[in-house]
Short mmCIF file of C-alpha atoms in Angstrom, two decimals:
data_model
loop_
_atom_site.label_atom_id
_atom_site.label_comp_id
_atom_site.label_asym_id
_atom_site.label_seq_id
_atom_site.Cartn_x
_atom_site.Cartn_y
_atom_site.Cartn_z
CA MET A 26 0.00 0.00 0.00
CA PHE A 27 2.80 2.41 0.86
CA ASP A 28 5.44 1.07 -1.53
CA TRP A 29 5.36 4.24 -3.60
CA ILE A 30 6.38 6.46 -0.70
CA ASP A 31 9.03 4.01 0.51
CA GLN A 32 10.52 3.91 -2.99
CA ALA A 33 10.45 7.70 -3.27
CA VAL A 34 12.16 8.12 0.10
CA ARG A 35 14.85 5.59 -0.82
CA ALA A 36 15.48 7.26 -4.18
CA LEU A 37 15.65 10.72 -2.62
CA ARG A 38 17.92 9.53 0.18
CA ASP A 39 20.26 7.87 -2.33
CA GLY A 40 20.27 11.00 -4.48
CA VAL A 41 21.06 13.27 -1.54
CA GLU A 42 23.85 10.97 -0.33
CA GLY A 43 25.50 11.19 -3.75
CA LEU A 44 24.88 14.89 -4.27
CA GLU A 45 28.06 16.89 -4.85
CA PRO A 46 26.93 20.47 -5.55
CA ARG A 47 30.47 21.62 -6.34
CA CYS A 48 30.53 19.20 -9.28
CA LEU A 49 27.51 20.89 -10.86
CA SER A 50 27.49 23.93 -13.08
CA GLY A 51 25.33 26.84 -11.98
CA GLU A 52 22.75 25.89 -14.61
CA GLN A 53 22.67 22.27 -13.44
CA ALA A 54 22.35 23.33 -9.80
CA ALA A 55 19.44 25.62 -10.69
CA LYS A 56 17.63 22.77 -12.50
CA VAL A 57 18.13 20.37 -9.61
CA LEU A 58 16.98 23.07 -7.19
CA GLU A 59 13.73 23.47 -9.17
CA ARG A 60 13.12 19.71 -9.02
CA VAL A 61 13.82 19.60 -5.29
CA ALA A 62 11.33 22.46 -4.81
CA GLU A 63 8.75 20.35 -6.69
CA VAL A 64 9.45 17.43 -4.35
CA GLU A 65 8.94 19.78 -1.38
CA ARG A 66 5.63 21.03 -2.76
CA LEU A 67 4.35 17.50 -3.33
CA ALA A 68 5.51 16.38 0.11
CA ALA A 69 3.67 19.37 1.61
CA VAL A 70 0.48 18.20 -0.12
CA ALA A 71 0.76 14.72 1.37
CA ARG A 72 1.68 16.07 4.81
CA THR A 73 -1.24 18.52 4.83
CA LEU A 74 -3.85 16.01 3.66
CA LEU A 75 -2.61 13.27 5.98
CA ALA A 76 -2.53 15.65 8.95
CA ARG A 77 -6.18 16.44 8.30
CA ARG A 78 -7.03 12.73 8.19
CA VAL A 79 -5.25 12.18 11.51
CA GLU A 80 -7.35 15.02 12.92
CA GLU A 81 -10.61 13.62 11.51
CA THR A 82 -10.01 10.12 12.84
CA ASN A 83 -8.76 11.25 16.27
CA GLN A 84 -5.64 9.13 15.83
CA TRP A 85 -3.79 11.82 17.75
CA ARG A 86 -5.82 10.97 20.87
CA ARG A 87 -5.07 7.27 20.59
CA GLU A 88 -1.38 8.13 20.58
CA GLY A 89 -1.71 10.29 23.70
CA HIS A 90 -1.41 13.79 22.27
CA ARG A 91 -3.31 16.80 23.57
CA SER A 92 -4.33 17.93 20.09
CA ALA A 93 -4.04 17.03 16.45
CA ALA A 94 -1.60 19.92 16.06
CA SER A 95 0.57 18.54 18.85
CA PHE A 96 0.61 15.14 17.12
CA VAL A 97 1.47 16.64 13.72
CA ALA A 98 4.21 18.81 15.24
CA ALA A 99 5.76 15.80 16.96
CA LYS A 100 5.62 13.59 13.87
CA THR A 101 6.96 16.24 11.49
CA SER A 102 9.53 17.86 13.81
CA THR A 103 7.93 21.27 13.50
CA THR A 104 6.21 23.71 15.81
CA VAL A 105 2.66 23.41 17.07
CA GLY A 106 1.94 26.80 15.48
CA SER A 107 3.06 25.52 12.09
CA ALA A 108 0.94 22.39 12.54
CA VAL A 109 -2.09 24.51 13.48
CA GLY A 110 -1.59 26.46 10.25
CA ALA A 111 -1.36 23.28 8.19
CA LEU A 112 -4.56 21.91 9.71
CA GLU A 113 -6.39 25.20 9.13
CA THR A 114 -5.25 25.15 5.51
CA ALA A 115 -6.41 21.55 5.09
CA ARG A 116 -9.87 22.42 6.42
CA ARG A 117 -10.06 25.44 4.12
CA LEU A 118 -9.09 23.34 1.10
CA GLU A 119 -12.25 21.29 1.64
CA ARG A 120 -14.16 24.45 0.66
CA CYS A 121 -11.83 25.50 -2.20
CA PRO A 122 -11.81 22.78 -4.87
CA ALA A 123 -9.77 24.67 -7.47
CA THR A 124 -7.12 25.56 -4.89
CA ALA A 125 -7.05 21.97 -3.63
CA GLU A 126 -6.57 20.74 -7.20
CA ALA A 127 -3.71 23.19 -7.85
CA PHE A 128 -2.07 22.21 -4.55
CA ARG A 129 -2.33 18.48 -5.31
CA ALA A 130 -0.79 19.10 -8.73
CA GLY A 131 2.21 20.73 -7.08
CA ARG A 132 1.52 24.15 -8.59
CA LEU A 133 1.32 25.87 -5.19
CA SER A 134 3.83 25.94 -2.37
CA GLU A 135 2.71 25.53 1.21
CA ALA A 136 3.00 29.30 1.76
CA GLN A 137 0.99 30.06 -1.38
CA VAL A 138 -1.81 27.61 -0.59
CA ARG A 139 -2.13 28.97 2.94
CA GLU A 140 -2.67 32.50 1.62
CA VAL A 141 -4.93 31.59 -1.31
CA ALA A 142 -7.13 29.22 0.71
CA ALA A 143 -7.65 31.77 3.50
CA ALA A 144 -8.67 34.46 1.02
CA ALA A 145 -10.80 32.12 -1.10
CA VAL A 146 -12.79 31.03 1.95
CA ALA A 147 -13.46 34.69 2.77
CA GLU A 148 -14.38 35.54 -0.85
CA PRO A 149 -15.09 32.38 -2.91
CA GLU A 150 -15.51 34.31 -6.17
CA SER A 151 -11.84 35.35 -5.97
CA GLU A 152 -10.43 31.81 -5.95
CA HIS A 153 -9.58 31.53 -9.66
CA ARG A 154 -8.16 35.06 -9.79
CA LEU A 155 -5.95 34.33 -6.78
CA LEU A 156 -4.73 31.10 -8.34
CA GLU A 157 -3.79 33.06 -11.44
CA ALA A 158 -2.00 35.59 -9.26
CA ALA A 159 -0.12 32.78 -7.50
CA SER A 160 1.24 31.62 -10.84
CA THR A 161 2.18 35.09 -12.11
CA VAL A 162 3.25 37.30 -9.20
CA VAL A 163 6.85 37.18 -8.12
CA GLY A 164 7.24 36.19 -4.50
CA VAL A 165 4.92 35.11 -1.76
CA ALA A 166 4.90 38.60 -0.22
CA ALA A 167 3.08 40.09 -3.23
CA LEU A 168 0.58 37.22 -3.20
CA ARG A 169 0.08 37.67 0.55
CA ASP A 170 -0.68 41.36 -0.01
CA GLU A 171 -3.24 40.54 -2.71
CA CYS A 172 -4.89 37.91 -0.49
CA ARG A 173 -5.01 40.41 2.37
CA ARG A 174 -6.80 42.88 0.12
CA VAL A 175 -9.34 40.19 -0.82
CA ARG A 176 -9.95 39.27 2.82
CA SER A 177 -10.30 42.93 3.81
CA ALA A 178 -12.77 43.61 1.01
CA ALA A 179 -14.77 40.52 1.97
CA ALA A 180 -15.19 41.65 5.58
CA PRO A 181 -18.61 43.35 5.81
CA ASP A 182 -17.38 45.94 8.29
CA GLU A 183 -14.47 46.70 10.56
CA GLY A 184 -16.26 45.21 13.56
CA ALA A 185 -16.59 41.88 11.78
CA ALA A 186 -12.90 41.95 10.86
CA VAL A 187 -11.93 42.66 14.46
CA ALA A 188 -14.20 39.85 15.67
CA ALA A 189 -12.63 37.43 13.16
CA VAL A 190 -9.14 38.33 14.35
CA HIS A 191 -10.26 37.90 17.95
CA ARG A 192 -11.72 34.44 17.22
CA SER A 193 -8.48 33.34 15.56
CA ARG A 194 -6.32 34.24 18.55
CA TYR A 195 -5.09 31.61 20.92
CA LEU A 196 -2.61 31.24 23.75
CA ARG A 197 -0.21 28.41 24.41
CA HIS A 198 1.89 28.20 27.53
CA TRP A 199 4.30 25.69 28.93
CA THR A 200 7.12 25.29 31.39
CA ASP A 201 10.58 24.54 30.11
CA SER A 202 12.96 22.30 31.98
CA ASP A 203 15.41 25.23 32.27
#
């Protein structure tokens, strides 16, 4: 069932072990870099979709975690905040079919899909335009600005925007061993 991922991991591991960047020309390094970025985008798709499934099935509880985000953070060696963001994006993708399709095809990075999905949920009619912007604008910062404009325009009034920000806030606290 999981042979494809095992084979991909083995192939990537072997490739990385044999990688000698100094032996590559600048042009070759740029081409390999583009392919590695594609691998990252596709891995982000799988990670995002699988994290959502873990959340839906409550597998995180069976493994003793306090939240799905805590489980995802532990399994992916990332922060809980990053895992929360991935789970929010996964839930938004359920309401944004064109964005989900572009993400699955590897046309959007994790940063791009997070921005587009958040804006498309706020203003569904903007989804295709934002996907076009994601493929044409240079840099995530410009896309983030465009998505912010869409979300701001979609908010019926300032009070609703403030309430939405308030609802999205959360606090985490812990005690370190230090």
